[in-house]
Amino acid sequence: MIPATNKLMKIFLNGQLVEEAEAKVSVFDHGLLYGDGIFEGIRLYNGRVFRLEEHLKRLELSARAIMLDIPMSREEISAAVCDTCRANGLTDGYIRLVVTRGTGTLGLNPYLCTDPQIFIIADKIQLYPEEYYTDGLKIVTVPTRRSGPAGLPPMIKSLNYLNNILAKIEAINAGCMEAIMLNEQGYVAECTGDNVFILQDGTLHTPPSSAGALKGITREVTVEIAHTLGIPLVESNLTRYDLWVADECFLTGTAAEIVPVTAVDGRAVGTGHPGPVAGQFIDGFRAKAGSEGTEI
Ligand code: PMP
């Protein structure tokens, strides 16, 4: 998903809405120099921000994990997200909320950074091509491993996405738009910007976050839909074999929502067409996204 560029966009920056041209952070910001910061990608549907509380909670956990003090309360950020959407005349869109460590020296020491920057971009959304949903996505396992919890824990939604970008490059070079990333033990972790689910004999499986998966908000919504539909769901270590022989496979993420996968590593998944269960989850997700959320 690439946010569509909006003319005369208003950006929230450190407590106020400013013109896009004025929305600047320093070249000495450790967010830029070292990827030292955190972010959330959030969706606005029908004038409501979907799962805003959950996103803000995850942002707070990411901040705690990297010992970054967010210079605003949850209530203030929530109001700022809504203000930014309204200021840009949006009813549907994609929101990028970023907190950086701020300006420091050229050295690594984060304790020398005293002015964390917080900014919010609310843009129109350029949706993924409809064929992704009707025809399904072909994905491939790539050599780059997902960072393990002993290194950069994938549960932290940090600005350091090079691990995922290396995997994305490998996927695109192999002719696919998304990659399966394995962890150091060879188990499936997640995709570069999505969580992964498979259906096997009527049970859904998804890797636990300890296998190297972000605790995706859409993943949580998917768990709720599974409960509503009465479909058993387990978190379990998955191998490439499990993906190859799955009856169905789909990916979940804020930008992608729920996308069926029809091929993994050149092998057709199930019938090679989007499966009926994935379809039920897509419908279930769209019903929730269209009816829930924080009114802006
Ligand atoms: N994994 C990674 C690495 C991601 O970047 C994302 C997108 N934020 C996801 C999974 C899906 O998470 P969510 O449903 O919260 O967007």
PDB file of C-alpha atoms and ligand atoms in Angstrom:
ATOM      1  CA  MET A   1       0.000   0.000   0.000  1.00  0.00           C
ATOM      2  CA  ILE A   2       1.372   3.361  -0.997  1.00  0.00           C
ATOM      3  CA  PRO A   3      -0.371   6.393   0.507  1.00  0.00           C
ATOM      4  CA  ALA A   4      -1.587   8.596  -2.353  1.00  0.00           C
ATOM      5  CA  THR A   5      -0.059  12.046  -2.202  1.00  0.00           C
ATOM      6  CA  ASN A   6      -2.454  14.765  -1.234  1.00  0.00           C
ATOM      7  CA  LYS A   7      -1.927  18.385  -2.120  1.00  0.00           C
ATOM      8  CA  LEU A   8      -1.750  20.905   0.726  1.00  0.00           C
ATOM      9  CA  MET A   9      -1.701  18.217   3.349  1.00  0.00           C
ATOM     10  CA  LYS A  10      -1.796  19.222   6.982  1.00  0.00           C
ATOM     11  CA  ILE A  11       0.618  17.308   9.166  1.00  0.00           C
ATOM     12  CA  PHE A  12       0.478  17.069  12.941  1.00  0.00           C
ATOM     13  CA  LEU A  13       3.942  17.837  14.278  1.00  0.00           C
ATOM     14  CA  ASN A  14       4.770  18.162  17.966  1.00  0.00           C
ATOM     15  CA  GLY A  15       1.464  19.527  19.153  1.00  0.00           C
ATOM     16  CA  GLN A  16       0.245  21.455  16.141  1.00  0.00           C
ATOM     17  CA  LEU A  17      -1.046  21.065  12.624  1.00  0.00           C
ATOM     18  CA  VAL A  18       1.366  22.532  10.101  1.00  0.00           C
ATOM     19  CA  GLU A  19       1.528  22.737   6.321  1.00  0.00           C
ATOM     20  CA  GLU A  20       3.264  19.790   4.687  1.00  0.00           C
ATOM     21  CA  ALA A  21       6.160  22.030   3.598  1.00  0.00           C
ATOM     22  CA  GLU A  22       6.724  23.037   7.229  1.00  0.00           C
ATOM     23  CA  ALA A  23       6.635  19.485   8.587  1.00  0.00           C
ATOM     24  CA  LYS A  24      10.338  18.873   9.065  1.00  0.00           C
ATOM     25  CA  VAL A  25      12.576  16.982  11.441  1.00  0.00           C
ATOM     26  CA  SER A  26      16.300  17.473  11.878  1.00  0.00           C
ATOM     27  CA  VAL A  27      18.962  15.562   9.956  1.00  0.00           C
ATOM     28  CA  PHE A  28      20.411  14.907  13.433  1.00  0.00           C
ATOM     29  CA  ASP A  29      17.241  13.069  14.513  1.00  0.00           C
ATOM     30  CA  HIS A  30      18.149   9.562  15.619  1.00  0.00           C
ATOM     31  CA  GLY A  31      14.990   8.340  13.933  1.00  0.00           C
ATOM     32  CA  LEU A  32      16.691   9.190  10.658  1.00  0.00           C
ATOM     33  CA  LEU A  33      20.298   8.449  11.639  1.00  0.00           C
ATOM     34  CA  TYR A  34      19.620   5.099  13.312  1.00  0.00           C
ATOM     35  CA  GLY A  35      15.983   4.102  12.767  1.00  0.00           C
ATOM     36  CA  ASP A  36      15.616   4.895  16.469  1.00  0.00           C
ATOM     37  CA  GLY A  37      11.905   5.428  16.841  1.00  0.00           C
ATOM     38  CA  ILE A  38       8.540   3.719  16.633  1.00  0.00           C
ATOM     39  CA  PHE A  39       5.420   3.976  14.533  1.00  0.00           C
ATOM     40  CA  GLU A  40       1.908   2.789  13.865  1.00  0.00           C
ATOM     41  CA  GLY A  41       0.002   2.411  10.586  1.00  0.00           C
ATOM     42  CA  ILE A  42      -3.703   2.916  11.199  1.00  0.00           C
ATOM     43  CA  ARG A  43      -6.804   2.956   8.983  1.00  0.00           C
ATOM     44  CA  LEU A  44      -9.716   5.340   8.834  1.00  0.00           C
ATOM     45  CA  TYR A  45     -12.964   3.857   7.524  1.00  0.00           C
ATOM     46  CA  ASN A  46     -16.226   5.805   7.122  1.00  0.00           C
ATOM     47  CA  GLY A  47     -15.061   8.595   9.415  1.00  0.00           C
ATOM     48  CA  ARG A  48     -13.975   6.185  12.158  1.00  0.00           C
ATOM     49  CA  VAL A  49     -10.454   5.249  13.168  1.00  0.00           C
ATOM     50  CA  PHE A  50     -10.263   1.484  13.341  1.00  0.00           C
ATOM     51  CA  ARG A  51      -8.872  -0.015  16.560  1.00  0.00           C
ATOM     52  CA  LEU A  52      -7.263   3.275  17.609  1.00  0.00           C
ATOM     53  CA  GLU A  53      -6.912   2.262  21.273  1.00  0.00           C
ATOM     54  CA  GLU A  54      -5.149  -0.960  20.315  1.00  0.00           C
ATOM     55  CA  HIS A  55      -2.722   0.904  18.056  1.00  0.00           C
ATOM     56  CA  LEU A  56      -1.972   3.459  20.775  1.00  0.00           C
ATOM     57  CA  LYS A  57      -1.455   0.712  23.317  1.00  0.00           C
ATOM     58  CA  ARG A  58       0.989  -1.063  21.009  1.00  0.00           C
ATOM     59  CA  LEU A  59       2.790   2.243  20.431  1.00  0.00           C
ATOM     60  CA  GLU A  60       3.161   2.666  24.197  1.00  0.00           C
ATOM     61  CA  LEU A  61       4.557  -0.859  24.535  1.00  0.00           C
ATOM     62  CA  SER A  62       7.041  -0.221  21.711  1.00  0.00           C
ATOM     63  CA  ALA A  63       8.065   3.002  23.484  1.00  0.00           C
ATOM     64  CA  ARG A  64       8.575   1.220  26.797  1.00  0.00           C
ATOM     65  CA  ALA A  65      10.608  -1.485  25.141  1.00  0.00           C
ATOM     66  CA  ILE A  66      13.043   1.025  23.641  1.00  0.00           C
ATOM     67  CA  MET A  67      12.939   3.355  26.684  1.00  0.00           C
ATOM     68  CA  LEU A  68      11.483   6.253  24.708  1.00  0.00           C
ATOM     69  CA  ASP A  69       9.259   8.775  26.462  1.00  0.00           C
ATOM     70  CA  ILE A  70       6.329   9.694  24.250  1.00  0.00           C
ATOM     71  CA  PRO A  71       5.812  13.418  24.790  1.00  0.00           C
ATOM     72  CA  MET A  72       1.990  13.153  24.736  1.00  0.00           C
ATOM     73  CA  SER A  73      -0.644  11.175  26.638  1.00  0.00           C
ATOM     74  CA  ARG A  74      -2.755   8.495  24.955  1.00  0.00           C
ATOM     75  CA  GLU A  75      -5.784  10.817  25.062  1.00  0.00           C
ATOM     76  CA  GLU A  76      -3.821  13.649  23.468  1.00  0.00           C
ATOM     77  CA  ILE A  77      -2.518  11.415  20.693  1.00  0.00           C
ATOM     78  CA  SER A  78      -5.977  10.006  20.098  1.00  0.00           C
ATOM     79  CA  ALA A  79      -7.380  13.534  19.715  1.00  0.00           C
ATOM     80  CA  ALA A  80      -4.453  14.518  17.472  1.00  0.00           C
ATOM     81  CA  VAL A  81      -5.075  11.532  15.177  1.00  0.00           C
ATOM     82  CA  CYS A  82      -8.729  12.541  14.808  1.00  0.00           C
ATOM     83  CA  ASP A  83      -7.845  16.231  14.324  1.00  0.00           C
ATOM     84  CA  THR A  84      -5.354  15.357  11.588  1.00  0.00           C
ATOM     85  CA  CYS A  85      -7.931  13.271   9.724  1.00  0.00           C
ATOM     86  CA  ARG A  86     -10.514  16.076   9.963  1.00  0.00           C
ATOM     87  CA  ALA A  87      -7.997  18.767   8.937  1.00  0.00           C
ATOM     88  CA  ASN A  88      -7.330  16.803   5.748  1.00  0.00           C
ATOM     89  CA  GLY A  89     -11.016  16.288   4.971  1.00  0.00           C
ATOM     90  CA  LEU A  90     -10.727  12.516   5.116  1.00  0.00           C
ATOM     91  CA  THR A  91     -13.398   9.932   5.782  1.00  0.00           C
ATOM     92  CA  ASP A  92     -11.283   6.999   4.579  1.00  0.00           C
ATOM     93  CA  GLY A  93      -7.531   6.907   4.690  1.00  0.00           C
ATOM     94  CA  TYR A  94      -4.276   5.693   6.077  1.00  0.00           C
ATOM     95  CA  ILE A  95      -2.678   7.278   9.135  1.00  0.00           C
ATOM     96  CA  ARG A  96       1.020   7.109   9.926  1.00  0.00           C
ATOM     97  CA  LEU A  97       1.855   7.948  13.529  1.00  0.00           C
ATOM     98  CA  VAL A  98       5.576   8.248  14.244  1.00  0.00           C
ATOM     99  CA  VAL A  99       7.617   8.993  17.361  1.00  0.00           C
ATOM    100  CA  THR A 100      11.355   9.468  16.886  1.00  0.00           C
ATOM    101  CA  ARG A 101      14.084   9.639  19.511  1.00  0.00           C
ATOM    102  CA  GLY A 102      14.800  13.230  18.438  1.00  0.00           C
ATOM    103  CA  THR A 103      17.945  15.210  17.841  1.00  0.00           C
ATOM    104  CA  GLY A 104      21.172  14.021  19.389  1.00  0.00           C
ATOM    105  CA  THR A 105      24.823  13.861  18.517  1.00  0.00           C
ATOM    106  CA  LEU A 106      26.231  11.763  15.711  1.00  0.00           C
ATOM    107  CA  GLY A 107      26.979   9.098  18.321  1.00  0.00           C
ATOM    108  CA  LEU A 108      24.556   6.328  19.260  1.00  0.00           C
ATOM    109  CA  ASN A 109      23.792   7.456  22.822  1.00  0.00           C
ATOM    110  CA  PRO A 110      19.990   7.861  22.968  1.00  0.00           C
ATOM    111  CA  TYR A 111      20.216   9.562  26.373  1.00  0.00           C
ATOM    112  CA  LEU A 112      21.651  12.605  24.621  1.00  0.00           C
ATOM    113  CA  CYS A 113      18.436  12.975  22.634  1.00  0.00           C
ATOM    114  CA  THR A 114      16.108  15.187  24.600  1.00  0.00           C
ATOM    115  CA  ASP A 115      13.414  16.213  22.112  1.00  0.00           C
ATOM    116  CA  PRO A 116      11.445  13.213  20.814  1.00  0.00           C
ATOM    117  CA  GLN A 117       9.455  14.181  17.751  1.00  0.00           C
ATOM    118  CA  ILE A 118       5.886  13.072  17.208  1.00  0.00           C
ATOM    119  CA  PHE A 119       4.130  13.461  13.915  1.00  0.00           C
ATOM    120  CA  ILE A 120       0.986  12.203  12.262  1.00  0.00           C
ATOM    121  CA  ILE A 121       0.351  11.964   8.534  1.00  0.00           C
ATOM    122  CA  ALA A 122      -3.229  11.248   7.438  1.00  0.00           C
ATOM    123  CA  ASP A 123      -3.468  10.572   3.743  1.00  0.00           C
ATOM    124  CA  LYS A 124      -5.831   9.158   1.186  1.00  0.00           C
ATOM    125  CA  ILE A 125      -5.231   5.499   0.670  1.00  0.00           C
ATOM    126  CA  GLN A 126      -4.254   3.833  -2.541  1.00  0.00           C
ATOM    127  CA  LEU A 127      -5.703   0.393  -2.067  1.00  0.00           C
ATOM    128  CA  TYR A 128      -3.962  -2.776  -3.130  1.00  0.00           C
ATOM    129  CA  PRO A 129      -5.039  -3.904  -6.602  1.00  0.00           C
ATOM    130  CA  GLU A 130      -8.404  -5.681  -6.514  1.00  0.00           C
ATOM    131  CA  GLU A 131      -6.800  -8.755  -8.166  1.00  0.00           C
ATOM    132  CA  TYR A 132      -4.958  -9.429  -4.923  1.00  0.00           C
ATOM    133  CA  TYR A 133      -8.347 -10.197  -3.352  1.00  0.00           C
ATOM    134  CA  THR A 134     -10.061 -11.833  -6.327  1.00  0.00           C
ATOM    135  CA  ASP A 135      -7.125 -13.855  -7.680  1.00  0.00           C
ATOM    136  CA  GLY A 136      -4.995 -14.135  -4.538  1.00  0.00           C
ATOM    137  CA  LEU A 137      -1.344 -13.382  -3.951  1.00  0.00           C
ATOM    138  CA  LYS A 138       1.620 -15.537  -4.863  1.00  0.00           C
ATOM    139  CA  ILE A 139       4.316 -15.388  -2.217  1.00  0.00           C
ATOM    140  CA  VAL A 140       7.764 -16.853  -1.777  1.00  0.00           C
ATOM    141  CA  THR A 141      10.062 -17.758   1.115  1.00  0.00           C
ATOM    142  CA  VAL A 142      13.130 -15.537   1.085  1.00  0.00           C
ATOM    143  CA  PRO A 143      16.644 -16.110   2.468  1.00  0.00           C
ATOM    144  CA  THR A 144      16.613 -13.134   4.854  1.00  0.00           C
ATOM    145  CA  ARG A 145      15.582 -14.324   8.313  1.00  0.00           C
ATOM    146  CA  ARG A 146      13.231 -12.314  10.541  1.00  0.00           C
ATOM    147  CA  SER A 147      15.151 -10.680  13.406  1.00  0.00           C
ATOM    148  CA  GLY A 148      14.889 -12.829  16.499  1.00  0.00           C
ATOM    149  CA  PRO A 149      13.562 -11.758  19.887  1.00  0.00           C
ATOM    150  CA  ALA A 150      17.124 -11.789  21.267  1.00  0.00           C
ATOM    151  CA  GLY A 151      18.162  -9.151  18.726  1.00  0.00           C
ATOM    152  CA  LEU A 152      15.578  -6.628  17.669  1.00  0.00           C
ATOM    153  CA  PRO A 153      12.332  -8.144  19.000  1.00  0.00           C
ATOM    154  CA  PRO A 154       9.801  -8.102  16.138  1.00  0.00           C
ATOM    155  CA  MET A 155       7.096  -7.160  18.655  1.00  0.00           C
ATOM    156  CA  ILE A 156       8.609  -3.667  18.703  1.00  0.00           C
ATOM    157  CA  LYS A 157       7.141  -1.708  15.815  1.00  0.00           C
ATOM    158  CA  SER A 158      10.312   0.261  15.275  1.00  0.00           C
ATOM    159  CA  LEU A 159      11.443   2.573  12.491  1.00  0.00           C
ATOM    160  CA  ASN A 160      14.178   0.082  11.709  1.00  0.00           C
ATOM    161  CA  TYR A 161      12.602  -1.891   8.873  1.00  0.00           C
ATOM    162  CA  LEU A 162      15.770  -2.859   6.996  1.00  0.00           C
ATOM    163  CA  ASN A 163      15.268  -6.508   7.913  1.00  0.00           C
ATOM    164  CA  ASN A 164      11.858  -6.451   6.233  1.00  0.00           C
ATOM    165  CA  ILE A 165      13.091  -4.328   3.331  1.00  0.00           C
ATOM    166  CA  LEU A 166      15.839  -6.845   2.507  1.00  0.00           C
ATOM    167  CA  ALA A 167      13.182  -9.555   2.438  1.00  0.00           C
ATOM    168  CA  LYS A 168      10.888  -7.373   0.309  1.00  0.00           C
ATOM    169  CA  ILE A 169      13.698  -6.827  -2.212  1.00  0.00           C
ATOM    170  CA  GLU A 170      14.215 -10.579  -2.434  1.00  0.00           C
ATOM    171  CA  ALA A 171      10.487 -11.172  -2.954  1.00  0.00           C
ATOM    172  CA  ILE A 172      10.151  -8.531  -5.661  1.00  0.00           C
ATOM    173  CA  ASN A 173      13.260  -9.842  -7.401  1.00  0.00           C
ATOM    174  CA  ALA A 174      11.590 -13.260  -7.385  1.00  0.00           C
ATOM    175  CA  GLY A 175       8.442 -11.766  -8.946  1.00  0.00           C
ATOM    176  CA  CYS A 176       6.302 -11.714  -5.774  1.00  0.00           C
ATOM    177  CA  MET A 177       4.922  -8.778  -3.807  1.00  0.00           C
ATOM    178  CA  GLU A 178       5.169 -10.389  -0.370  1.00  0.00           C
ATOM    179  CA  ALA A 179       7.698 -12.692   1.294  1.00  0.00           C
ATOM    180  CA  ILE A 180       7.498 -15.401   3.898  1.00  0.00           C
ATOM    181  CA  MET A 181      10.221 -14.721   6.445  1.00  0.00           C
ATOM    182  CA  LEU A 182      11.476 -17.598   8.565  1.00  0.00           C
ATOM    183  CA  ASN A 183      13.090 -17.199  11.973  1.00  0.00           C
ATOM    184  CA  GLU A 184      16.588 -18.413  12.793  1.00  0.00           C
ATOM    185  CA  GLN A 185      15.175 -21.852  13.685  1.00  0.00           C
ATOM    186  CA  GLY A 186      13.565 -22.165  10.264  1.00  0.00           C
ATOM    187  CA  TYR A 187       9.975 -21.714  11.448  1.00  0.00           C
ATOM    188  CA  VAL A 188       7.629 -19.308   9.707  1.00  0.00           C
ATOM    189  CA  ALA A 189       7.660 -15.903  11.411  1.00  0.00           C
ATOM    190  CA  GLU A 190       5.597 -13.524   9.288  1.00  0.00           C
ATOM    191  CA  CYS A 191       5.681 -11.554   6.057  1.00  0.00           C
ATOM    192  CA  THR A 192       7.440  -8.226   5.506  1.00  0.00           C
ATOM    193  CA  GLY A 193       4.363  -6.233   6.474  1.00  0.00           C
ATOM    194  CA  ASP A 194       1.714  -8.822   7.272  1.00  0.00           C
ATOM    195  CA  ASN A 195       0.963 -11.740   9.571  1.00  0.00           C
ATOM    196  CA  VAL A 196       0.265 -15.152   8.065  1.00  0.00           C
ATOM    197  CA  PHE A 197      -2.485 -17.720   8.693  1.00  0.00           C
ATOM    198  CA  ILE A 198      -3.094 -21.159   7.213  1.00  0.00           C
ATOM    199  CA  LEU A 199      -6.138 -23.405   7.289  1.00  0.00           C
ATOM    200  CA  GLN A 200      -5.513 -27.124   7.692  1.00  0.00           C
ATOM    201  CA  ASP A 201      -8.358 -29.619   8.149  1.00  0.00           C
ATOM    202  CA  GLY A 202     -10.709 -26.898   9.366  1.00  0.00           C
ATOM    203  CA  THR A 203      -8.318 -25.394  11.930  1.00  0.00           C
ATOM    204  CA  LEU A 204      -6.568 -22.070  11.508  1.00  0.00           C
ATOM    205  CA  HIS A 205      -2.915 -21.808  12.495  1.00  0.00           C
ATOM    206  CA  THR A 206      -0.755 -18.742  12.911  1.00  0.00           C
ATOM    207  CA  PRO A 207       2.784 -18.462  14.289  1.00  0.00           C
ATOM    208  CA  PRO A 208       3.054 -17.231  17.891  1.00  0.00           C
ATOM    209  CA  SER A 209       4.687 -13.843  18.309  1.00  0.00           C
ATOM    210  CA  SER A 210       7.608 -15.661  19.964  1.00  0.00           C
ATOM    211  CA  ALA A 211       8.356 -17.175  16.536  1.00  0.00           C
ATOM    212  CA  GLY A 212       9.112 -13.658  15.322  1.00  0.00           C
ATOM    213  CA  ALA A 213       5.737 -12.137  14.486  1.00  0.00           C
ATOM    214  CA  LEU A 214       4.484  -8.666  15.222  1.00  0.00           C
ATOM    215  CA  LYS A 215       1.342  -8.793  17.387  1.00  0.00           C
ATOM    216  CA  GLY A 216      -0.709  -7.478  14.488  1.00  0.00           C
ATOM    217  CA  ILE A 217      -3.917  -5.615  15.184  1.00  0.00           C
ATOM    218  CA  THR A 218      -5.506  -7.267  12.125  1.00  0.00           C
ATOM    219  CA  ARG A 219      -4.240 -10.596  13.454  1.00  0.00           C
ATOM    220  CA  GLU A 220      -6.222  -9.917  16.647  1.00  0.00           C
ATOM    221  CA  VAL A 221      -9.302  -9.009  14.626  1.00  0.00           C
ATOM    222  CA  THR A 222      -8.853 -12.269  12.715  1.00  0.00           C
ATOM    223  CA  VAL A 223      -8.789 -14.194  16.001  1.00  0.00           C
ATOM    224  CA  GLU A 224     -12.080 -12.508  16.981  1.00  0.00           C
ATOM    225  CA  ILE A 225     -13.655 -13.384  13.631  1.00  0.00           C
ATOM    226  CA  ALA A 226     -12.528 -17.009  14.035  1.00  0.00           C
ATOM    227  CA  HIS A 227     -14.317 -17.138  17.407  1.00  0.00           C
ATOM    228  CA  THR A 228     -17.468 -15.665  15.884  1.00  0.00           C
ATOM    229  CA  LEU A 229     -17.370 -18.136  12.998  1.00  0.00           C
ATOM    230  CA  GLY A 230     -16.641 -21.031  15.351  1.00  0.00           C
ATOM    231  CA  ILE A 231     -13.424 -21.888  13.523  1.00  0.00           C
ATOM    232  CA  PRO A 232     -10.757 -23.351  15.838  1.00  0.00           C
ATOM    233  CA  LEU A 233      -7.540 -21.348  15.860  1.00  0.00           C
ATOM    234  CA  VAL A 234      -4.172 -22.237  17.333  1.00  0.00           C
ATOM    235  CA  GLU A 235      -0.873 -20.451  17.591  1.00  0.00           C
ATOM    236  CA  SER A 236       1.745 -22.986  16.558  1.00  0.00           C
ATOM    237  CA  ASN A 237       5.174 -23.160  15.021  1.00  0.00           C
ATOM    238  CA  LEU A 238       4.758 -23.579  11.281  1.00  0.00           C
ATOM    239  CA  THR A 239       7.260 -24.874   8.762  1.00  0.00           C
ATOM    240  CA  ARG A 240       7.377 -24.188   5.039  1.00  0.00           C
ATOM    241  CA  TYR A 241       5.906 -27.686   4.632  1.00  0.00           C
ATOM    242  CA  ASP A 242       2.798 -26.591   6.549  1.00  0.00           C
ATOM    243  CA  LEU A 243       2.343 -23.716   4.097  1.00  0.00           C
ATOM    244  CA  TRP A 244       2.958 -25.938   1.079  1.00  0.00           C
ATOM    245  CA  VAL A 245       0.280 -28.441   2.089  1.00  0.00           C
ATOM    246  CA  ALA A 246      -2.232 -25.987   3.603  1.00  0.00           C
ATOM    247  CA  ASP A 247      -5.832 -26.022   2.397  1.00  0.00           C
ATOM    248  CA  GLU A 248      -5.862 -22.224   2.481  1.00  0.00           C
ATOM    249  CA  CYS A 249      -3.528 -19.417   3.384  1.00  0.00           C
ATOM    250  CA  PHE A 250      -4.100 -15.690   3.936  1.00  0.00           C
ATOM    251  CA  LEU A 251      -2.221 -12.653   5.151  1.00  0.00           C
ATOM    252  CA  THR A 252      -3.438  -9.972   7.547  1.00  0.00           C
ATOM    253  CA  GLY A 253      -2.313  -6.384   8.012  1.00  0.00           C
ATOM    254  CA  THR A 254      -3.658  -2.874   8.410  1.00  0.00           C
ATOM    255  CA  ALA A 255      -2.857  -1.902   4.825  1.00  0.00           C
ATOM    256  CA  ALA A 256      -3.648  -5.246   3.195  1.00  0.00           C
ATOM    257  CA  GLU A 257      -6.587  -6.114   5.471  1.00  0.00           C
ATOM    258  CA  ILE A 258      -7.035  -9.828   4.654  1.00  0.00           C
ATOM    259  CA  VAL A 259      -5.526 -11.131   1.418  1.00  0.00           C
ATOM    260  CA  PRO A 260      -5.814 -14.724   0.206  1.00  0.00           C
ATOM    261  CA  VAL A 261      -2.606 -16.469  -0.840  1.00  0.00           C
ATOM    262  CA  THR A 262      -2.854 -18.859  -3.790  1.00  0.00           C
ATOM    263  CA  ALA A 263       0.752 -19.967  -4.174  1.00  0.00           C
ATOM    264  CA  VAL A 264       3.725 -20.410  -1.867  1.00  0.00           C
ATOM    265  CA  ASP A 265       7.169 -21.144  -3.314  1.00  0.00           C
ATOM    266  CA  GLY A 266       5.676 -22.082  -6.676  1.00  0.00           C
ATOM    267  CA  ARG A 267       3.220 -24.566  -5.157  1.00  0.00           C
ATOM    268  CA  ALA A 268      -0.505 -23.940  -5.456  1.00  0.00           C
ATOM    269  CA  VAL A 269      -2.205 -23.518  -2.086  1.00  0.00           C
ATOM    270  CA  GLY A 270      -5.293 -25.763  -1.972  1.00  0.00           C
ATOM    271  CA  THR A 271      -7.136 -25.392  -5.266  1.00  0.00           C
ATOM    272  CA  GLY A 272      -4.853 -22.554  -6.372  1.00  0.00           C
ATOM    273  CA  HIS A 273      -7.766 -20.111  -6.011  1.00  0.00           C
ATOM    274  CA  PRO A 274      -8.766 -17.956  -3.021  1.00  0.00           C
ATOM    275  CA  GLY A 275     -10.436 -20.275  -0.533  1.00  0.00           C
ATOM    276  CA  PRO A 276     -13.967 -20.003   0.883  1.00  0.00           C
ATOM    277  CA  VAL A 277     -12.745 -19.594   4.462  1.00  0.00           C
ATOM    278  CA  ALA A 278     -10.475 -16.690   3.493  1.00  0.00           C
ATOM    279  CA  GLY A 279     -13.567 -15.189   1.860  1.00  0.00           C
ATOM    280  CA  GLN A 280     -15.505 -15.473   5.118  1.00  0.00           C
ATOM    281  CA  PHE A 281     -12.703 -13.662   6.949  1.00  0.00           C
ATOM    282  CA  ILE A 282     -12.535 -10.927   4.312  1.00  0.00           C
ATOM    283  CA  ASP A 283     -16.292 -10.376   4.684  1.00  0.00           C
ATOM    284  CA  GLY A 284     -16.061 -10.506   8.475  1.00  0.00           C
ATOM    285  CA  PHE A 285     -13.226  -8.012   8.474  1.00  0.00           C
ATOM    286  CA  ARG A 286     -15.009  -5.600   6.134  1.00  0.00           C
ATOM    287  CA  ALA A 287     -18.139  -5.741   8.301  1.00  0.00           C
ATOM    288  CA  LYS A 288     -16.126  -4.795  11.398  1.00  0.00           C
ATOM    289  CA  ALA A 289     -14.028  -2.133   9.670  1.00  0.00           C
ATOM    290  CA  GLY A 290     -17.149  -0.554   8.219  1.00  0.00           C
ATOM    291  CA  SER A 291     -19.040  -0.380  11.494  1.00  0.00           C
ATOM    292  CA  GLU A 292     -16.581   0.018  14.379  1.00  0.00           C
ATOM    293  CA  GLY A 293     -14.056   2.620  15.436  1.00  0.00           C
ATOM    294  CA  THR A 294     -13.383   5.954  17.056  1.00  0.00           C
ATOM    295  CA  GLU A 295     -15.388   8.727  15.385  1.00  0.00           C
ATOM    296  CA  ILE A 296     -13.193  11.560  14.234  1.00  0.00           C
TER     297      ILE A 296
HETATM  298  N1  PMP B   1       4.074  -7.693  10.569  1.00  0.00           N
HETATM  299  C1  PMP B   1       4.795  -6.619  10.202  1.00  0.00           C
HETATM  300  C2  PMP B   1       6.272  -6.744  10.117  1.00  0.00           C
HETATM  301  C3  PMP B   1       4.157  -5.410   9.907  1.00  0.00           C
HETATM  302  O1  PMP B   1       4.865  -4.332   9.540  1.00  0.00           O
HETATM  303  C4  PMP B   1       2.744  -5.345   9.969  1.00  0.00           C
HETATM  304  C5  PMP B   1       2.034  -4.071   9.609  1.00  0.00           C
HETATM  305  N2  PMP B   1       1.979  -3.199  10.668  1.00  0.00           N
HETATM  306  C6  PMP B   1       2.035  -6.489  10.371  1.00  0.00           C
HETATM  307  C7  PMP B   1       2.736  -7.650  10.660  1.00  0.00           C
HETATM  308  C8  PMP B   1       0.551  -6.460  10.513  1.00  0.00           C
HETATM  309  O2  PMP B   1       0.196  -5.725  11.672  1.00  0.00           O
HETATM  310  P1  PMP B   1      -1.141  -4.879  11.762  1.00  0.00           P
HETATM  311  O3  PMP B   1      -2.277  -5.805  11.533  1.00  0.00           O
HETATM  312  O4  PMP B   1      -1.133  -4.315  13.129  1.00  0.00           O
HETATM  313  O5  PMP B   1      -1.052  -3.821  10.710  1.00  0.00           O
END
